[in-house]
Amino acid sequence: MIATHTMPLEAATPAYICPFDQACSYLEAAAKELRLDQGVLEILSHPRKVVTVAIPVKLDNGEIRVLAGHRVQHSDILGPYKGGIRYHPAVTLREVSALAMLMTWKCALLGIPYGGAKGGIAIDPQHYSVGELERITRRYTSELIKDIGPSLDIPAPDMGTSAREMAWMMDTYSVNVGHAVPGVVTGKPLSVGGSLGREKATGRGTMIIVREALADQGKTLEGIRVVIQGFGNVGGAAAELLHQAGAKVIAVSTTTGGVYSPDGLDIPALKAYAAKNHHNLIDFPHTRAITNAELLTLPCDVLIPAALENQITEENVHQVQAQIIAEAANGPITLEANRVLEARGVTVLPDILANAGGVVVSYLEWVQGLSYLFWDEERVNRELESLMVQAYRQVIQQSKVRQVPLRLAAYTLGVGRVAQALNDRGLYP
Ligand code: NAD
């Protein structure tokens, strides 16, 4: 195991599954397969820059609270740092570091000229007012002002953040530097230079990868039973697009639990219901309420974890019945569970491929912004489709050539490209 001595660590509890150690394990497996030099592996194992800032915020009741905000820049070997901002109570520096590393491999796998980064604040956004969230976001951005920028590090939405937070970040950055800089973030509202198609891009990318994997098995999406954990930006869009394409989405869930109907859910009606009921799905007509634990083990063809890390573990993997799992979330399967699934021959479509649609359209948004052009949604979706299918084909090909599972194939492509660029650029000084 590569030492992580340059990273400040949180205390680990016995049951704690460290996302950064897991990310390093996948990197090490890829490095072994590629026969990478030990020194190169050392470089790729360490984030280039780790920033933690204090965010003092005045709450609506007058109380002052100080939050910790992280930004981890893993690698800029291929281009500016790129990665989302997460607001979730489980955010830790180790998690953000793992997610930053995944972004590096994801961008390289998709062939887009970015490095990897991630940011986050350990808050439950539901416990804060809109005004408080705006003050938190603006202060966090302001503290990071020297570390972000359109050719340096470009944040985007992730769990708990959306176009709204990106507009606040863009505005705060612009006010601080004295002129409008739309390119400092992606996933912005259309009114300030966002791209058509960005909101559903991650879910659309997942749908494309699932469709391709089914096609390789001689199947189509028509009538395929799909279960989705998480009904937010990614899970909600994937559900909608899969439903539109003829798949039967039989169960979805949020933090408060899920709903199940073996005949398939009416996804547009469920979305409207969730919007009216503060994301609570329970009691949606003609469905049975289920727990998140039950949801993962339902009989289905395709399982799409689209919420948090470490959802499929040693404990529940033996009950998972899906033959295809598409990782719309980052790191939803633990290392051990992944081994079990691979041994069972389950097709695991890895996160760095299955959820790459978001960063692809972020890239397209950035390109449109830099060239002062705006494309119609059809063009954006066409470019997304083309990059996703190309990456999928390359992963399949790599898997066949190297005789390795899809995750290792995807990692060898992503890691291999970064290592090649590192070798070509050379080590400074
Ligand atoms: P989101 O905040 O929009 O939605 C998250 C959803 O997961 C919500 O429905 C929430 O209720 C649910 N959820 C949270 N904790 C849960 C739990 N313990 N059990 C069940 N459901 C739970 O977030 P998102 O943007 O959709 O992100 C989801 C995942 O996708 C994250 O892993 C994120 O890193 C990944 N991802 C997001 C993007 C993007 O463009 N937003 C891109 C790539 C990857």
XYZ file of C-alpha atoms and ligand atoms in Angstrom:
473
model
C 0.000 0.000 0.000
C 1.305 3.419 -0.945
C 1.938 5.640 2.053
C -0.375 8.626 2.316
C 1.874 10.492 4.715
C 1.419 13.860 3.049
C -2.313 13.843 3.774
C -3.845 14.954 7.047
C -5.994 12.047 8.190
C -9.219 11.712 10.109
C -9.353 9.091 12.856
C -10.417 5.744 11.433
C -13.025 3.591 13.188
C -12.795 -0.239 12.868
C -15.747 -0.530 10.459
C -14.580 2.447 8.469
C -13.909 1.754 4.812
C -11.444 4.393 3.695
C -12.348 5.707 0.246
C -8.816 6.996 -0.363
C -7.249 3.615 0.430
C -9.755 1.990 -1.932
C -8.902 4.468 -4.682
C -5.180 3.752 -4.139
C -5.821 0.008 -4.352
C -7.414 0.385 -7.782
C -4.549 2.629 -8.859
C -2.010 0.051 -7.646
C -3.787 -2.731 -9.549
C -3.678 -0.638 -12.728
C -0.022 0.267 -12.131
C 0.841 -3.432 -11.716
C -1.010 -4.367 -14.884
C 0.761 -1.539 -16.768
C 4.121 -2.335 -15.104
C 4.464 1.309 -14.117
C 7.634 2.526 -12.502
C 7.349 2.688 -8.682
C 8.264 6.382 -8.713
C 5.466 7.173 -11.173
C 3.040 5.262 -8.961
C 4.237 7.328 -5.973
C 3.545 10.565 -7.838
C 0.082 9.449 -8.979
C -0.808 8.251 -5.456
C -0.481 11.712 -3.940
C -2.765 14.675 -4.536
C -0.733 17.604 -5.816
C -2.433 20.116 -3.550
C -4.743 19.756 -0.533
C -6.521 22.857 0.743
C -8.721 23.105 3.833
C -10.248 26.461 4.670
C -12.284 27.718 7.615
C -15.688 29.053 6.591
C -17.195 31.273 9.272
C -20.899 31.752 8.583
C -23.561 33.783 10.335
C -26.731 31.698 10.624
C -30.184 33.236 10.298
C -30.578 33.170 14.098
C -27.458 35.310 14.534
C -25.242 32.426 15.724
C -21.795 32.082 14.099
C -20.643 28.649 12.990
C -17.258 27.753 11.480
C -17.280 25.018 8.834
C -14.344 23.260 7.179
C -14.232 23.420 3.389
C -11.910 21.186 1.376
C -10.534 21.320 -2.144
C -8.172 18.583 -3.278
C -6.315 18.941 -6.577
C -5.065 15.517 -7.500
C -3.392 16.024 -10.861
C -3.129 18.663 -13.591
C -0.882 16.613 -15.827
C -3.466 16.587 -18.648
C -4.989 20.040 -18.111
C -6.725 22.273 -15.546
C -8.091 20.594 -12.414
C -11.764 19.662 -12.758
C -14.230 18.273 -10.247
C -17.429 18.754 -8.313
C -18.277 20.372 -5.011
C -20.108 18.117 -2.550
C -22.295 19.239 0.366
C -23.027 16.166 2.473
C -22.612 15.340 6.185
C -20.252 12.425 5.384
C -17.691 14.600 3.545
C -14.141 14.068 4.836
C -10.775 15.041 3.468
C -10.050 11.411 2.637
C -13.301 11.077 0.699
C -12.635 14.301 -1.218
C -9.090 13.083 -1.969
C -10.396 9.778 -3.318
C -12.963 11.528 -5.486
C -10.299 13.931 -6.803
C -8.170 10.959 -7.869
C -11.153 9.316 -9.611
C -11.686 12.537 -11.563
C -8.128 12.346 -12.924
C -8.667 8.847 -14.331
C -12.189 9.690 -15.555
C -11.067 12.713 -17.595
C -8.151 10.752 -19.044
C -10.411 7.803 -19.904
C -12.851 10.077 -21.729
C -9.989 11.813 -23.527
C -10.847 15.282 -22.247
C -8.003 17.700 -21.403
C -8.534 18.045 -17.652
C -6.890 16.901 -14.489
C -8.791 15.788 -11.401
C -10.024 17.656 -8.329
C -12.888 17.595 -5.843
C -14.235 19.822 -3.105
C -16.679 19.537 -0.276
C -18.128 20.780 2.962
C -19.482 18.404 5.634
C -23.004 19.838 5.913
C -26.506 18.600 5.277
C -27.801 21.322 2.954
C -31.372 20.491 4.012
C -30.541 21.865 7.472
C -29.609 25.310 6.152
C -31.741 28.096 4.673
C -31.114 29.307 1.129
C -29.551 32.473 2.539
C -27.206 30.470 4.784
C -26.202 28.204 1.866
C -25.456 31.254 -0.240
C -23.249 32.768 2.485
C -21.445 29.422 2.976
C -20.864 29.006 -0.772
C -19.657 32.575 -1.264
C -17.230 32.453 1.680
C -15.910 29.034 0.596
C -15.347 30.382 -2.951
C -13.710 33.507 -1.639
C -11.313 31.462 0.539
C -10.366 29.426 -2.558
C -10.004 32.436 -4.835
C -6.308 31.854 -5.588
C -6.784 28.122 -6.140
C -9.590 28.152 -8.724
C -9.932 29.756 -12.146
C -10.935 28.899 -15.730
C -7.476 27.656 -16.658
C -6.522 26.481 -13.151
C -9.329 24.594 -11.404
C -12.958 24.507 -12.513
C -15.574 23.339 -9.973
C -18.951 21.799 -10.923
C -21.996 20.476 -9.035
C -21.874 17.192 -7.126
C -24.051 15.708 -4.406
C -25.922 18.433 -2.514
C -25.014 21.234 -4.944
C -26.541 22.339 -8.238
C -26.582 25.129 -10.839
C -27.639 27.515 -8.062
C -24.386 27.064 -6.097
C -22.366 27.297 -9.330
C -23.962 30.698 -10.096
C -23.011 31.923 -6.590
C -19.452 30.632 -7.077
C -19.173 32.257 -10.499
C -20.489 35.559 -9.148
C -18.207 35.555 -6.089
C -15.139 34.760 -8.185
C -16.067 37.401 -10.780
C -16.666 40.124 -8.184
C -13.318 39.327 -6.548
C -11.310 39.503 -9.781
C -13.232 42.502 -11.100
C -14.824 41.095 -14.257
C -17.240 38.335 -15.259
C -15.559 34.919 -15.508
C -18.211 32.391 -16.563
C -15.542 29.739 -17.267
C -14.566 29.402 -13.593
C -17.326 26.835 -13.027
C -19.422 24.475 -15.134
C -22.934 23.229 -14.494
C -24.051 26.889 -14.322
C -27.553 28.155 -15.106
C -28.114 28.868 -18.809
C -28.502 32.580 -18.017
C -24.795 32.891 -17.116
C -23.323 30.646 -19.800
C -24.413 27.156 -18.803
C -24.838 24.489 -21.455
C -28.033 22.917 -22.636
C -28.006 19.242 -21.707
C -25.692 19.644 -18.655
C -28.344 18.982 -16.029
C -29.175 15.505 -17.297
C -25.714 14.744 -18.687
C -24.532 12.318 -15.997
C -27.802 10.373 -16.051
C -27.774 10.387 -19.856
C -24.217 9.067 -19.875
C -25.226 6.257 -17.518
C -28.172 5.393 -19.757
C -25.869 5.262 -22.814
C -23.381 2.946 -21.083
C -26.143 0.619 -19.842
C -27.660 0.555 -23.330
C -24.283 -0.351 -24.878
C -23.629 -3.084 -22.306
C -27.063 -4.585 -22.988
C -26.453 -4.379 -26.748
C -23.259 -6.406 -26.267
C -25.447 -9.083 -24.656
C -27.872 -8.957 -27.600
C -30.512 -7.046 -25.594
C -32.196 -3.641 -25.742
C -33.490 -1.382 -22.983
C -37.090 -2.308 -23.823
C -38.685 -4.007 -20.807
C -35.393 -4.310 -18.870
C -36.011 -4.130 -15.087
C -33.947 -1.343 -13.531
C -33.462 -0.471 -9.845
C -31.952 2.920 -8.932
C -30.637 4.028 -5.532
C -30.788 7.847 -5.335
C -33.313 10.031 -7.109
C -31.353 13.289 -7.312
C -29.584 14.908 -10.232
C -28.015 11.678 -11.497
C -30.487 8.990 -10.383
C -33.493 11.129 -11.330
C -32.209 11.855 -14.839
C -31.127 8.233 -15.396
C -34.581 7.046 -14.280
C -36.330 9.489 -16.608
C -34.198 8.678 -19.652
C -34.307 4.908 -19.100
C -38.094 5.117 -18.645
C -38.365 7.121 -21.894
C -36.236 4.508 -23.670
C -38.673 1.734 -22.693
C -36.937 0.256 -19.638
C -39.065 -0.665 -16.614
C -37.737 1.292 -13.622
C -39.180 -0.855 -10.828
C -37.669 0.819 -7.736
C -35.982 4.069 -6.727
C -35.033 5.562 -3.375
C -33.847 8.654 -1.539
C -32.390 9.066 1.970
C -35.812 8.413 3.491
C -36.343 5.091 1.676
C -37.757 3.930 -1.607
C -40.754 2.723 -3.546
C -41.140 -0.491 -5.521
C -43.554 -1.638 -8.192
C -42.703 -4.824 -10.123
C -44.763 -3.503 -13.057
C -42.595 -0.385 -13.361
C -42.936 3.104 -11.878
C -44.459 6.089 -13.631
C -41.236 8.114 -13.412
C -42.549 11.529 -14.580
C -45.402 11.278 -12.031
C -42.961 10.144 -9.305
C -40.663 13.094 -10.059
C -43.557 15.510 -9.690
C -44.594 13.753 -6.450
C -41.033 13.956 -5.036
C -40.779 17.655 -5.908
C -44.012 18.339 -3.990
C -43.075 16.153 -0.996
C -39.544 17.368 -0.171
C -37.949 14.378 -1.979
C -39.977 11.903 0.067
C -41.207 9.088 -2.180
C -43.067 6.992 0.376
C -46.840 6.672 -0.154
C -46.566 7.224 -3.901
C -49.751 5.484 -5.146
C -49.675 1.834 -6.303
C -46.208 1.147 -4.874
C -44.744 -0.688 -1.902
C -42.385 1.193 0.438
C -38.921 -0.396 0.737
C -35.757 0.368 2.649
C -32.512 1.267 0.909
C -31.065 -2.067 2.042
C -33.951 -4.001 0.446
C -33.715 -1.978 -2.746
C -30.161 -3.133 -3.475
C -31.166 -6.795 -3.319
C -34.359 -6.671 -5.427
C -34.609 -9.043 -8.386
C -33.768 -6.917 -11.460
C -31.626 -6.864 -14.605
C -29.759 -3.605 -13.979
C -28.885 -2.016 -10.648
C -27.806 1.643 -10.640
C -26.403 2.927 -7.344
C -26.661 6.733 -7.796
C -26.229 8.035 -4.245
C -23.245 7.401 -1.975
C -20.037 5.399 -1.671
C -19.801 1.928 -0.110
C -23.395 0.827 -0.609
C -22.634 -2.691 -1.911
C -20.374 -4.304 0.652
C -19.200 -7.716 1.861
C -22.364 -7.873 3.963
C -24.962 -7.463 1.217
C -23.146 -8.409 -2.002
C -24.315 -12.016 -1.856
C -27.938 -10.869 -1.960
C -27.451 -8.590 -4.968
C -29.312 -10.164 -7.891
C -28.614 -7.786 -10.799
C -26.486 -9.093 -13.664
C -25.420 -5.577 -14.655
C -24.439 -2.880 -12.159
C -23.805 0.638 -13.454
C -21.946 2.808 -10.950
C -23.648 6.173 -11.420
C -22.390 7.170 -7.964
C -18.667 7.340 -7.282
C -17.331 4.288 -5.453
C -20.660 2.636 -4.517
C -19.068 -0.865 -4.400
C -16.381 -1.724 -1.861
C -13.189 -3.468 -2.918
C -14.259 -6.773 -1.346
C -17.745 -6.654 -2.852
C -16.218 -5.833 -6.218
C -14.095 -9.014 -6.017
C -17.190 -11.097 -5.275
C -19.145 -9.570 -8.173
C -16.256 -10.067 -10.599
C -15.891 -13.702 -9.519
C -19.613 -14.185 -10.092
C -19.352 -12.748 -13.602
C -21.591 -9.754 -12.904
C -20.984 -6.934 -15.400
C -19.827 -3.979 -13.311
C -19.758 -0.772 -15.360
C -17.229 1.257 -13.348
C -17.875 4.788 -12.070
C -15.085 6.412 -14.078
C -16.970 5.311 -17.196
C -20.635 5.062 -16.137
C -20.895 8.513 -14.540
C -18.532 10.374 -16.860
C -21.379 12.081 -18.763
C -21.356 14.999 -16.320
C -17.729 15.916 -16.827
C -18.038 15.410 -20.575
C -20.801 18.027 -20.822
C -18.938 20.228 -18.323
C -16.086 20.118 -20.815
C -18.495 20.938 -23.662
C -19.842 23.859 -21.597
C -16.287 25.132 -21.024
C -15.445 24.797 -24.735
C -18.620 26.700 -25.727
C -17.819 29.404 -23.157
C -14.202 29.820 -24.258
C -15.271 30.129 -27.906
C -18.303 32.363 -27.140
C -20.552 29.892 -28.970
C -23.695 28.165 -27.806
C -24.802 24.859 -29.204
C -28.326 23.473 -29.303
C -29.170 20.552 -27.031
C -29.155 18.087 -29.877
C -25.527 18.902 -30.666
C -24.508 18.647 -27.002
C -26.225 15.266 -26.664
C -24.656 14.062 -29.914
C -21.144 14.973 -28.756
C -21.826 13.326 -25.373
C -23.107 10.182 -27.042
C -20.062 9.995 -29.279
C -17.513 10.401 -26.440
C -19.335 7.962 -24.137
C -19.687 5.249 -26.783
C -16.052 5.679 -27.816
C -14.854 5.312 -24.214
C -17.114 2.296 -23.665
C -15.741 0.579 -26.792
C -12.164 1.300 -25.708
C -12.823 -0.209 -22.266
C -14.364 -3.333 -23.798
C -11.440 -3.668 -26.189
C -8.910 -3.154 -23.383
C -10.715 -5.728 -21.259
C -10.466 -8.280 -24.074
C -6.837 -7.549 -24.916
C -5.641 -7.636 -21.312
C -8.127 -10.298 -20.169
C -9.151 -8.157 -17.200
C -12.528 -7.040 -15.781
C -14.036 -3.759 -16.998
C -12.961 -1.729 -13.964
C -9.309 -2.672 -14.327
C -9.574 -2.122 -18.083
C -10.956 1.395 -17.523
C -8.271 2.148 -14.932
C -5.441 0.939 -17.136
C -6.660 3.272 -19.888
C -7.090 6.289 -17.593
C -3.969 5.745 -15.488
C -1.918 4.735 -18.531
C -2.718 7.983 -20.357
C -1.798 10.121 -17.348
C 1.434 8.153 -16.817
C 2.317 8.565 -20.487
C 1.760 12.333 -20.286
C 3.821 12.498 -17.087
C 6.614 10.666 -18.832
C 6.422 12.963 -21.878
C 6.290 16.153 -19.796
C 9.118 14.977 -17.557
C 9.722 15.780 -13.920
C 10.441 19.385 -12.971
C 13.166 20.470 -12.135
P -27.941 14.717 -5.511
O -27.681 15.412 -4.240
O -28.611 15.451 -6.610
O -28.803 13.397 -5.229
C -28.401 12.387 -4.343
C -29.556 11.418 -4.171
O -29.116 10.335 -3.354
C -30.773 12.033 -3.472
O -31.943 11.486 -4.037
C -30.607 11.557 -2.017
O -31.832 11.487 -1.341
C -30.018 10.183 -2.264
N -29.279 9.667 -1.129
C -28.365 10.292 -0.355
N -27.941 9.473 0.622
C -28.593 8.304 0.451
C -28.593 7.072 1.116
N -27.837 6.873 2.206
N -29.400 6.089 0.644
C -30.174 6.299 -0.440
N -30.224 7.443 -1.120
C -29.452 8.420 -0.660
O -26.519 14.138 -5.972
P -26.079 13.702 -7.432
O -25.460 14.883 -8.078
O -27.196 12.983 -8.096
O -24.885 12.699 -7.088
C -25.114 11.320 -6.787
C -23.843 10.544 -7.030
O -23.425 10.717 -8.386
C -22.654 10.978 -6.168
O -21.872 9.834 -5.881
C -21.876 11.886 -7.117
O -20.498 11.959 -6.779
C -22.087 11.163 -8.416
N -21.859 12.014 -9.593
C -22.577 13.144 -9.783
C -22.357 13.903 -10.924
C -23.176 15.136 -11.244
O -23.052 15.651 -12.360
N -24.030 15.623 -10.360
C -21.393 13.510 -11.854
C -20.673 12.323 -11.630
C -20.930 11.582 -10.492
